[in-house]
Amino acid sequence: MKRYVVGGIGVAGLVVLGGLAWLLNSLLLAWGTAILVAALMAGTIFYRRFQKKFSSSQCSATKATPAKSAGHAPQTKKADAGVSDSQGLAELMLEQGRYTLLLRPQIAESMAPQILTRAQEMLDDEMTLVPGGETIVGKGMNDSVDLPEHLDGRIVHVEGFYLDRYQVTNDQFQRFVDAGGYEQLALWDPEIVPAILEFVDSTGISGPRYWKNGTYLPGQAKHPVVGVCWYEAAAYARWVGKRLPTDPEWVKSGSWPVPLPGARPIQRRFPWGEAFDQNKTNLWGSGRGSTVPVDEFSDGMSVGGACQLIGNVWEWTSSRFGAWQSSSNPLILDASMRSVRGGAFDTYFEAQASCDFQSGDKAVARKRNIGFRCAIGLCDLIPDESMQAEETPAQVETQEEFAEVTQ
């Protein structure tokens, strides 16, 4: 008798293996069915216990207040709880410095008047109003070229906006970190999401580059936060309800242009005037050698009341480096370069620390001398009688004096 062999296994072996496979498959099917049935039973038991407990609590509440109908008391409690929760959230946002979120039309309509009043007071204290108008951007980029005045920079119209009086501090950025800002992906530009895990401090915890163990160094609470890249600055700005200022906005807030009929506006070279004064800013010549609290050098603030626009740290803007240069001197640059303005504690040349000068760096750069401040447009906030985009009498008087001196 011939014996058939397939791959070294007899027909009898194949039959045995087939039987074993069928038996194993049956057992797996039975186990799977048993597990599924057990899960369904457990879910049913849990649901019934939950339902029983919920029903009991409802009955207890009804028995405790027999004189009240079942349709009114629970709704009132629910409404009160909703108001309480909303009030608590608003209080937390004020503590975190997120007051501009509460002043946005979509949110303000549901806020209590006292909350809006407090938010408005914080806005007035912590931000300065920059009126709309024309400003010259790119004026300082052609110093090496003898150009006619009309080619030296571009005139750009800027809408009225609010700008932070001070650079964002370590203490303010700490609130963003503690609130899980590095885990809230909606705050971040989509292209940088895969790299967020790389934005850590010196101990490997999410946060600015030079922090340790998730917090800033002792005594640095009021110093500007540094070691944050452009993406980190933009994410913080979104979280707090603001944004980074554009290049023209930054220039306008510092140079505070004086409009002239039929002529180009007159702009200050520095926030305090035309003459450089190292006693009004934290640059290399000031001798500090590092950052200082953001409220120092108050003599060098702008007409509108913004402090340290020049010196202490460079400031990220939302614009790309070279985006607002004169068309007579175009540059072809890496698209990842972002604009920084204002100079820093280690800036040696005063020409690089003027309102006109623009520098730039990679959007992912996390350097010791770069920080930021935030802005928000007037159109993004609820209208208010005290929120006018016109200059105050004191500002108008200062502009007239400046125009007389420079003409």
JSON list of N, CA and C in Angstrom, two decimals, residues 183-248:
[
{"chain": "A", "resi": 183, "resn": "GLU", "atom": "N", "xyz": [0.32, 70.60, 27.45]},
{"chain": "A", "resi": 183, "resn": "GLU", "atom": "CA", "xyz": [-0.48, 69.43, 27.08]},
{"chain": "A", "resi": 183, "resn": "GLU", "atom": "C", "xyz": [-1.75, 69.80, 26.30]},
{"chain": "A", "resi": 184, "resn": "GLN", "atom": "N", "xyz": [-2.08, 71.08, 26.24]},
{"chain": "A", "resi": 184, "resn": "GLN", "atom": "CA", "xyz": [-3.29, 71.53, 25.54]},
{"chain": "A", "resi": 184, "resn": "GLN", "atom": "C", "xyz": [-2.95, 71.80, 24.07]},
{"chain": "A", "resi": 185, "resn": "LEU", "atom": "N", "xyz": [-3.10, 70.78, 23.25]},
{"chain": "A", "resi": 185, "resn": "LEU", "atom": "CA", "xyz": [-2.64, 70.84, 21.86]},
{"chain": "A", "resi": 185, "resn": "LEU", "atom": "C", "xyz": [-3.36, 71.91, 21.06]},
{"chain": "A", "resi": 186, "resn": "ALA", "atom": "N", "xyz": [-4.57, 72.26, 21.44]},
{"chain": "A", "resi": 186, "resn": "ALA", "atom": "CA", "xyz": [-5.33, 73.28, 20.70]},
{"chain": "A", "resi": 186, "resn": "ALA", "atom": "C", "xyz": [-4.66, 74.65, 20.75]},
{"chain": "A", "resi": 187, "resn": "LEU", "atom": "N", "xyz": [-3.76, 74.85, 21.71]},
{"chain": "A", "resi": 187, "resn": "LEU", "atom": "CA", "xyz": [-3.08, 76.14, 21.85]},
{"chain": "A", "resi": 187, "resn": "LEU", "atom": "C", "xyz": [-1.89, 76.28, 20.92]},
{"chain": "A", "resi": 188, "resn": "TRP", "atom": "N", "xyz": [-1.47, 75.18, 20.33]},
{"chain": "A", "resi": 188, "resn": "TRP", "atom": "CA", "xyz": [-0.21, 75.17, 19.59]},
{"chain": "A", "resi": 188, "resn": "TRP", "atom": "C", "xyz": [-0.43, 75.14, 18.08]},
{"chain": "A", "resi": 189, "resn": "ASP", "atom": "N", "xyz": [0.51, 75.73, 17.35]},
{"chain": "A", "resi": 189, "resn": "ASP", "atom": "CA", "xyz": [0.47, 75.64, 15.90]},
{"chain": "A", "resi": 189, "resn": "ASP", "atom": "C", "xyz": [0.63, 74.18, 15.49]},
{"chain": "A", "resi": 190, "resn": "PRO", "atom": "N", "xyz": [-0.19, 73.69, 14.56]},
{"chain": "A", "resi": 190, "resn": "PRO", "atom": "CA", "xyz": [-0.19, 72.26, 14.21]},
{"chain": "A", "resi": 190, "resn": "PRO", "atom": "C", "xyz": [1.18, 71.72, 13.82]},
{"chain": "A", "resi": 191, "resn": "GLU", "atom": "N", "xyz": [1.99, 72.54, 13.11]},
{"chain": "A", "resi": 191, "resn": "GLU", "atom": "CA", "xyz": [3.25, 72.01, 12.61]},
{"chain": "A", "resi": 191, "resn": "GLU", "atom": "C", "xyz": [4.26, 71.71, 13.71]},
{"chain": "A", "resi": 192, "resn": "ILE", "atom": "N", "xyz": [4.06, 72.30, 14.90]},
{"chain": "A", "resi": 192, "resn": "ILE", "atom": "CA", "xyz": [5.04, 72.12, 15.97]},
{"chain": "A", "resi": 192, "resn": "ILE", "atom": "C", "xyz": [4.60, 71.06, 16.98]},
{"chain": "A", "resi": 193, "resn": "VAL", "atom": "N", "xyz": [3.39, 70.55, 16.87]},
{"chain": "A", "resi": 193, "resn": "VAL", "atom": "CA", "xyz": [2.87, 69.58, 17.85]},
{"chain": "A", "resi": 193, "resn": "VAL", "atom": "C", "xyz": [3.82, 68.39, 18.05]},
{"chain": "A", "resi": 194, "resn": "PRO", "atom": "N", "xyz": [4.38, 67.80, 16.98]},
{"chain": "A", "resi": 194, "resn": "PRO", "atom": "CA", "xyz": [5.29, 66.66, 17.20]},
{"chain": "A", "resi": 194, "resn": "PRO", "atom": "C", "xyz": [6.53, 67.00, 18.01]},
{"chain": "A", "resi": 195, "resn": "ALA", "atom": "N", "xyz": [6.87, 68.28, 18.12]},
{"chain": "A", "resi": 195, "resn": "ALA", "atom": "CA", "xyz": [8.11, 68.67, 18.80]},
{"chain": "A", "resi": 195, "resn": "ALA", "atom": "C", "xyz": [7.87, 69.24, 20.19]},
{"chain": "A", "resi": 196, "resn": "ILE", "atom": "N", "xyz": [6.62, 69.29, 20.64]},
{"chain": "A", "resi": 196, "resn": "ILE", "atom": "CA", "xyz": [6.33, 69.91, 21.94]},
{"chain": "A", "resi": 196, "resn": "ILE", "atom": "C", "xyz": [7.07, 69.20, 23.07]},
{"chain": "A", "resi": 197, "resn": "LEU", "atom": "N", "xyz": [7.22, 67.89, 22.97]},
{"chain": "A", "resi": 197, "resn": "LEU", "atom": "CA", "xyz": [7.91, 67.13, 24.02]},
{"chain": "A", "resi": 197, "resn": "LEU", "atom": "C", "xyz": [9.37, 67.54, 24.18]},
{"chain": "A", "resi": 198, "resn": "GLU", "atom": "N", "xyz": [9.92, 68.23, 23.18]},
{"chain": "A", "resi": 198, "resn": "GLU", "atom": "CA", "xyz": [11.31, 68.66, 23.26]},
{"chain": "A", "resi": 198, "resn": "GLU", "atom": "C", "xyz": [11.46, 69.99, 24.00]},
{"chain": "A", "resi": 199, "resn": "PHE", "atom": "N", "xyz": [10.34, 70.69, 24.25]},
{"chain": "A", "resi": 199, "resn": "PHE", "atom": "CA", "xyz": [10.41, 71.98, 24.92]},
{"chain": "A", "resi": 199, "resn": "PHE", "atom": "C", "xyz": [10.41, 71.76, 26.43]},
{"chain": "A", "resi": 200, "resn": "VAL", "atom": "N", "xyz": [11.58, 71.44, 26.95]},
{"chain": "A", "resi": 200, "resn": "VAL", "atom": "CA", "xyz": [11.73, 71.12, 28.37]},
{"chain": "A", "resi": 200, "resn": "VAL", "atom": "C", "xyz": [12.78, 72.03, 29.00]},
{"chain": "A", "resi": 201, "resn": "ASP", "atom": "N", "xyz": [12.74, 72.06, 30.35]},
{"chain": "A", "resi": 201, "resn": "ASP", "atom": "CA", "xyz": [13.73, 72.85, 31.07]},
{"chain": "A", "resi": 201, "resn": "ASP", "atom": "C", "xyz": [15.02, 72.06, 31.27]},
{"chain": "A", "resi": 202, "resn": "SER", "atom": "N", "xyz": [15.93, 72.58, 32.09]},
{"chain": "A", "resi": 202, "resn": "SER", "atom": "CA", "xyz": [17.24, 71.95, 32.27]},
{"chain": "A", "resi": 202, "resn": "SER", "atom": "C", "xyz": [17.16, 70.62, 32.99]},
{"chain": "A", "resi": 203, "resn": "THR", "atom": "N", "xyz": [16.01, 70.29, 33.57]},
{"chain": "A", "resi": 203, "resn": "THR", "atom": "CA", "xyz": [15.84, 69.01, 34.26]},
{"chain": "A", "resi": 203, "resn": "THR", "atom": "C", "xyz": [14.91, 68.06, 33.50]},
{"chain": "A", "resi": 204, "resn": "GLY", "atom": "N", "xyz": [14.54, 68.42, 32.27]},
{"chain": "A", "resi": 204, "resn": "GLY", "atom": "CA", "xyz": [13.73, 67.54, 31.44]},
{"chain": "A", "resi": 204, "resn": "GLY", "atom": "C", "xyz": [12.24, 67.65, 31.64]},
{"chain": "A", "resi": 205, "resn": "ILE", "atom": "N", "xyz": [11.77, 68.66, 32.37]},
{"chain": "A", "resi": 205, "resn": "ILE", "atom": "CA", "xyz": [10.35, 68.87, 32.60]},
{"chain": "A", "resi": 205, "resn": "ILE", "atom": "C", "xyz": [9.85, 69.97, 31.66]},
{"chain": "A", "resi": 206, "resn": "SER", "atom": "N", "xyz": [8.63, 69.84, 31.18]},
{"chain": "A", "resi": 206, "resn": "SER", "atom": "CA", "xyz": [8.07, 70.83, 30.25]},
{"chain": "A", "resi": 206, "resn": "SER", "atom": "C", "xyz": [8.16, 72.24, 30.83]},
{"chain": "A", "resi": 207, "resn": "GLY", "atom": "N", "xyz": [8.74, 73.14, 30.05]},
{"chain": "A", "resi": 207, "resn": "GLY", "atom": "CA", "xyz": [8.88, 74.52, 30.51]},
{"chain": "A", "resi": 207, "resn": "GLY", "atom": "C", "xyz": [10.03, 75.21, 29.82]},
{"chain": "A", "resi": 208, "resn": "PRO", "atom": "N", "xyz": [10.25, 76.50, 30.11]},
{"chain": "A", "resi": 208, "resn": "PRO", "atom": "CA", "xyz": [11.36, 77.26, 29.52]},
{"chain": "A", "resi": 208, "resn": "PRO", "atom": "C", "xyz": [12.71, 76.59, 29.74]},
{"chain": "A", "resi": 209, "resn": "ARG", "atom": "N", "xyz": [13.59, 76.80, 28.83]},
{"chain": "A", "resi": 209, "resn": "ARG", "atom": "CA", "xyz": [14.87, 76.08, 28.77]},
{"chain": "A", "resi": 209, "resn": "ARG", "atom": "C", "xyz": [15.70, 76.19, 30.04]},
{"chain": "A", "resi": 210, "resn": "TYR", "atom": "N", "xyz": [15.71, 77.37, 30.69]},
{"chain": "A", "resi": 210, "resn": "TYR", "atom": "CA", "xyz": [16.62, 77.59, 31.80]},
{"chain": "A", "resi": 210, "resn": "TYR", "atom": "C", "xyz": [15.98, 77.40, 33.17]},
{"chain": "A", "resi": 211, "resn": "TRP", "atom": "N", "xyz": [14.74, 76.95, 33.21]},
{"chain": "A", "resi": 211, "resn": "TRP", "atom": "CA", "xyz": [14.10, 76.63, 34.49]},
{"chain": "A", "resi": 211, "resn": "TRP", "atom": "C", "xyz": [14.65, 75.31, 35.04]},
{"chain": "A", "resi": 212, "resn": "LYS", "atom": "N", "xyz": [14.31, 75.00, 36.28]},
{"chain": "A", "resi": 212, "resn": "LYS", "atom": "CA", "xyz": [14.68, 73.72, 36.89]},
{"chain": "A", "resi": 212, "resn": "LYS", "atom": "C", "xyz": [13.48, 73.14, 37.62]},
{"chain": "A", "resi": 213, "resn": "ASN", "atom": "N", "xyz": [13.27, 71.84, 37.41]},
{"chain": "A", "resi": 213, "resn": "ASN", "atom": "CA", "xyz": [12.18, 71.12, 38.10]},
{"chain": "A", "resi": 213, "resn": "ASN", "atom": "C", "xyz": [10.81, 71.77, 37.87]},
{"chain": "A", "resi": 214, "resn": "GLY", "atom": "N", "xyz": [10.60, 72.28, 36.68]},
{"chain": "A", "resi": 214, "resn": "GLY", "atom": "CA", "xyz": [9.29, 72.82, 36.32]},
{"chain": "A", "resi": 214, "resn": "GLY", "atom": "C", "xyz": [9.00, 74.20, 36.86]},
{"chain": "A", "resi": 215, "resn": "THR", "atom": "N", "xyz": [10.02, 74.93, 37.34]},
{"chain": "A", "resi": 215, "resn": "THR", "atom": "CA", "xyz": [9.77, 76.28, 37.85]},
{"chain": "A", "resi": 215, "resn": "THR", "atom": "C", "xyz": [11.01, 77.14, 37.63]},
{"chain": "A", "resi": 216, "resn": "TYR", "atom": "N", "xyz": [10.83, 78.46, 37.79]},
{"chain": "A", "resi": 216, "resn": "TYR", "atom": "CA", "xyz": [11.92, 79.40, 37.57]},
{"chain": "A", "resi": 216, "resn": "TYR", "atom": "C", "xyz": [12.85, 79.44, 38.78]},
{"chain": "A", "resi": 217, "resn": "LEU", "atom": "N", "xyz": [14.00, 80.05, 38.59]},
{"chain": "A", "resi": 217, "resn": "LEU", "atom": "CA", "xyz": [14.99, 80.11, 39.65]},
{"chain": "A", "resi": 217, "resn": "LEU", "atom": "C", "xyz": [14.56, 81.09, 40.74]},
{"chain": "A", "resi": 218, "resn": "PRO", "atom": "N", "xyz": [14.99, 80.89, 41.97]},
{"chain": "A", "resi": 218, "resn": "PRO", "atom": "CA", "xyz": [14.61, 81.79, 43.07]},
{"chain": "A", "resi": 218, "resn": "PRO", "atom": "C", "xyz": [14.98, 83.24, 42.78]},
{"chain": "A", "resi": 219, "resn": "GLY", "atom": "N", "xyz": [14.08, 84.15, 43.11]},
{"chain": "A", "resi": 219, "resn": "GLY", "atom": "CA", "xyz": [14.33, 85.57, 42.91]},
{"chain": "A", "resi": 219, "resn": "GLY", "atom": "C", "xyz": [14.08, 86.07, 41.50]},
{"chain": "A", "resi": 220, "resn": "GLN", "atom": "N", "xyz": [13.57, 85.19, 40.62]},
{"chain": "A", "resi": 220, "resn": "GLN", "atom": "CA", "xyz": [13.38, 85.55, 39.22]},
{"chain": "A", "resi": 220, "resn": "GLN", "atom": "C", "xyz": [11.90, 85.74, 38.84]},
{"chain": "A", "resi": 221, "resn": "ALA", "atom": "N", "xyz": [11.02, 85.85, 39.80]},
{"chain": "A", "resi": 221, "resn": "ALA", "atom": "CA", "xyz": [9.59, 85.90, 39.51]},
{"chain": "A", "resi": 221, "resn": "ALA", "atom": "C", "xyz": [9.22, 87.05, 38.60]},
{"chain": "A", "resi": 222, "resn": "LYS", "atom": "N", "xyz": [9.79, 88.23, 38.83]},
{"chain": "A", "resi": 222, "resn": "LYS", "atom": "CA", "xyz": [9.43, 89.41, 38.05]},
{"chain": "A", "resi": 222, "resn": "LYS", "atom": "C", "xyz": [10.37, 89.67, 36.89]},
{"chain": "A", "resi": 223, "resn": "HIS", "atom": "N", "xyz": [11.30, 88.77, 36.65]},
{"chain": "A", "resi": 223, "resn": "HIS", "atom": "CA", "xyz": [12.16, 88.89, 35.48]},
{"chain": "A", "resi": 223, "resn": "HIS", "atom": "C", "xyz": [11.41, 88.36, 34.25]},
{"chain": "A", "resi": 224, "resn": "PRO", "atom": "N", "xyz": [11.77, 88.85, 33.06]},
{"chain": "A", "resi": 224, "resn": "PRO", "atom": "CA", "xyz": [11.09, 88.35, 31.86]},
{"chain": "A", "resi": 224, "resn": "PRO", "atom": "C", "xyz": [11.40, 86.87, 31.64]},
{"chain": "A", "resi": 225, "resn": "VAL", "atom": "N", "xyz": [10.42, 86.11, 31.24]},
{"chain": "A", "resi": 225, "resn": "VAL", "atom": "CA", "xyz": [10.66, 84.71, 30.92]},
{"chain": "A", "resi": 225, "resn": "VAL", "atom": "C", "xyz": [11.49, 84.63, 29.65]},
{"chain": "A", "resi": 226, "resn": "VAL", "atom": "N", "xyz": [12.52, 83.82, 29.67]},
{"chain": "A", "resi": 226, "resn": "VAL", "atom": "CA", "xyz": [13.40, 83.62, 28.51]},
{"chain": "A", "resi": 226, "resn": "VAL", "atom": "C", "xyz": [13.55, 82.12, 28.28]},
{"chain": "A", "resi": 227, "resn": "GLY", "atom": "N", "xyz": [14.26, 81.76, 27.22]},
{"chain": "A", "resi": 227, "resn": "GLY", "atom": "CA", "xyz": [14.41, 80.35, 26.92]},
{"chain": "A", "resi": 227, "resn": "GLY", "atom": "C", "xyz": [13.14, 79.75, 26.37]},
{"chain": "A", "resi": 228, "resn": "VAL", "atom": "N", "xyz": [12.28, 80.59, 25.78]},
{"chain": "A", "resi": 228, "resn": "VAL", "atom": "CA", "xyz": [11.05, 80.12, 25.15]},
{"chain": "A", "resi": 228, "resn": "VAL", "atom": "C", "xyz": [11.12, 80.47, 23.66]},
{"chain": "A", "resi": 229, "resn": "CYS", "atom": "N", "xyz": [10.75, 79.53, 22.83]},
{"chain": "A", "resi": 229, "resn": "CYS", "atom": "CA", "xyz": [10.77, 79.78, 21.39]},
{"chain": "A", "resi": 229, "resn": "CYS", "atom": "C", "xyz": [9.51, 80.53, 20.96]},
{"chain": "A", "resi": 230, "resn": "TRP", "atom": "N", "xyz": [9.45, 80.85, 19.69]},
{"chain": "A", "resi": 230, "resn": "TRP", "atom": "CA", "xyz": [8.31, 81.60, 19.15]},
{"chain": "A", "resi": 230, "resn": "TRP", "atom": "C", "xyz": [7.02, 80.81, 19.35]},
{"chain": "A", "resi": 231, "resn": "TYR", "atom": "N", "xyz": [7.06, 79.51, 19.19]},
{"chain": "A", "resi": 231, "resn": "TYR", "atom": "CA", "xyz": [5.85, 78.69, 19.32]},
{"chain": "A", "resi": 231, "resn": "TYR", "atom": "C", "xyz": [5.36, 78.66, 20.77]},
{"chain": "A", "resi": 232, "resn": "GLU", "atom": "N", "xyz": [6.27, 78.63, 21.72]},
{"chain": "A", "resi": 232, "resn": "GLU", "atom": "CA", "xyz": [5.87, 78.67, 23.13]},
{"chain": "A", "resi": 232, "resn": "GLU", "atom": "C", "xyz": [5.24, 80.01, 23.48]},
{"chain": "A", "resi": 233, "resn": "ALA", "atom": "N", "xyz": [5.82, 81.09, 22.95]},
{"chain": "A", "resi": 233, "resn": "ALA", "atom": "CA", "xyz": [5.27, 82.41, 23.19]},
{"chain": "A", "resi": 233, "resn": "ALA", "atom": "C", "xyz": [3.86, 82.54, 22.59]},
{"chain": "A", "resi": 234, "resn": "ALA", "atom": "N", "xyz": [3.68, 82.01, 21.38]},
{"chain": "A", "resi": 234, "resn": "ALA", "atom": "CA", "xyz": [2.37, 82.08, 20.72]},
{"chain": "A", "resi": 234, "resn": "ALA", "atom": "C", "xyz": [1.33, 81.25, 21.47]},
{"chain": "A", "resi": 235, "resn": "ALA", "atom": "N", "xyz": [1.74, 80.08, 21.99]},
{"chain": "A", "resi": 235, "resn": "ALA", "atom": "CA", "xyz": [0.81, 79.23, 22.74]},
{"chain": "A", "resi": 235, "resn": "ALA", "atom": "C", "xyz": [0.38, 79.91, 24.03]},
{"chain": "A", "resi": 236, "resn": "TYR", "atom": "N", "xyz": [1.33, 80.52, 24.73]},
{"chain": "A", "resi": 236, "resn": "TYR", "atom": "CA", "xyz": [0.97, 81.26, 25.95]},
{"chain": "A", "resi": 236, "resn": "TYR", "atom": "C", "xyz": [0.00, 82.39, 25.63]},
{"chain": "A", "resi": 237, "resn": "ALA", "atom": "N", "xyz": [0.27, 83.12, 24.57]},
{"chain": "A", "resi": 237, "resn": "ALA", "atom": "CA", "xyz": [-0.59, 84.25, 24.20]},
{"chain": "A", "resi": 237, "resn": "ALA", "atom": "C", "xyz": [-2.03, 83.78, 23.94]},
{"chain": "A", "resi": 238, "resn": "ARG", "atom": "N", "xyz": [-2.18, 82.64, 23.27]},
{"chain": "A", "resi": 238, "resn": "ARG", "atom": "CA", "xyz": [-3.54, 82.10, 23.02]},
{"chain": "A", "resi": 238, "resn": "ARG", "atom": "C", "xyz": [-4.20, 81.70, 24.34]},
{"chain": "A", "resi": 239, "resn": "TRP", "atom": "N", "xyz": [-3.44, 81.08, 25.20]},
{"chain": "A", "resi": 239, "resn": "TRP", "atom": "CA", "xyz": [-4.00, 80.61, 26.48]},
{"chain": "A", "resi": 239, "resn": "TRP", "atom": "C", "xyz": [-4.51, 81.79, 27.30]},
{"chain": "A", "resi": 240, "resn": "VAL", "atom": "N", "xyz": [-3.77, 82.89, 27.29]},
{"chain": "A", "resi": 240, "resn": "VAL", "atom": "CA", "xyz": [-4.14, 84.03, 28.11]},
{"chain": "A", "resi": 240, "resn": "VAL", "atom": "C", "xyz": [-5.19, 84.90, 27.42]},
{"chain": "A", "resi": 241, "resn": "GLY", "atom": "N", "xyz": [-5.53, 84.60, 26.17]},
{"chain": "A", "resi": 241, "resn": "GLY", "atom": "CA", "xyz": [-6.56, 85.34, 25.46]},
{"chain": "A", "resi": 241, "resn": "GLY", "atom": "C", "xyz": [-6.05, 86.48, 24.62]},
{"chain": "A", "resi": 242, "resn": "LYS", "atom": "N", "xyz": [-4.76, 86.46, 24.33]},
{"chain": "A", "resi": 242, "resn": "LYS", "atom": "CA", "xyz": [-4.16, 87.55, 23.55]},
{"chain": "A", "resi": 242, "resn": "LYS", "atom": "C", "xyz": [-3.45, 86.95, 22.32]},
{"chain": "A", "resi": 243, "resn": "ARG", "atom": "N", "xyz": [-2.49, 87.69, 21.80]},
{"chain": "A", "resi": 243, "resn": "ARG", "atom": "CA", "xyz": [-1.68, 87.24, 20.67]},
{"chain": "A", "resi": 243, "resn": "ARG", "atom": "C", "xyz": [-0.35, 87.98, 20.71]},
{"chain": "A", "resi": 244, "resn": "LEU", "atom": "N", "xyz": [0.59, 87.57, 19.86]},
{"chain": "A", "resi": 244, "resn": "LEU", "atom": "CA", "xyz": [1.84, 88.33, 19.74]},
{"chain": "A", "resi": 244, "resn": "LEU", "atom": "C", "xyz": [1.58, 89.56, 18.87]},
{"chain": "A", "resi": 245, "resn": "PRO", "atom": "N", "xyz": [2.23, 90.70, 19.17]},
{"chain": "A", "resi": 245, "resn": "PRO", "atom": "CA", "xyz": [2.05, 91.88, 18.33]},
{"chain": "A", "resi": 245, "resn": "PRO", "atom": "C", "xyz": [2.71, 91.70, 16.97]},
{"chain": "A", "resi": 246, "resn": "THR", "atom": "N", "xyz": [2.18, 92.37, 15.97]},
{"chain": "A", "resi": 246, "resn": "THR", "atom": "CA", "xyz": [2.83, 92.38, 14.66]},
{"chain": "A", "resi": 246, "resn": "THR", "atom": "C", "xyz": [4.01, 93.34, 14.70]},
{"chain": "A", "resi": 247, "resn": "ASP", "atom": "N", "xyz": [4.87, 93.26, 13.69]},
{"chain": "A", "resi": 247, "resn": "ASP", "atom": "CA", "xyz": [5.99, 94.20, 13.61]},
{"chain": "A", "resi": 247, "resn": "ASP", "atom": "C", "xyz": [5.52, 95.65, 13.57]},
{"chain": "A", "resi": 248, "resn": "PRO", "atom": "N", "xyz": [4.56, 96.02, 12.71]},
{"chain": "A", "resi": 248, "resn": "PRO", "atom": "CA", "xyz": [4.11, 97.42, 12.69]},
{"chain": "A", "resi": 248, "resn": "PRO", "atom": "C", "xyz": [3.51, 97.86, 14.03]}
]
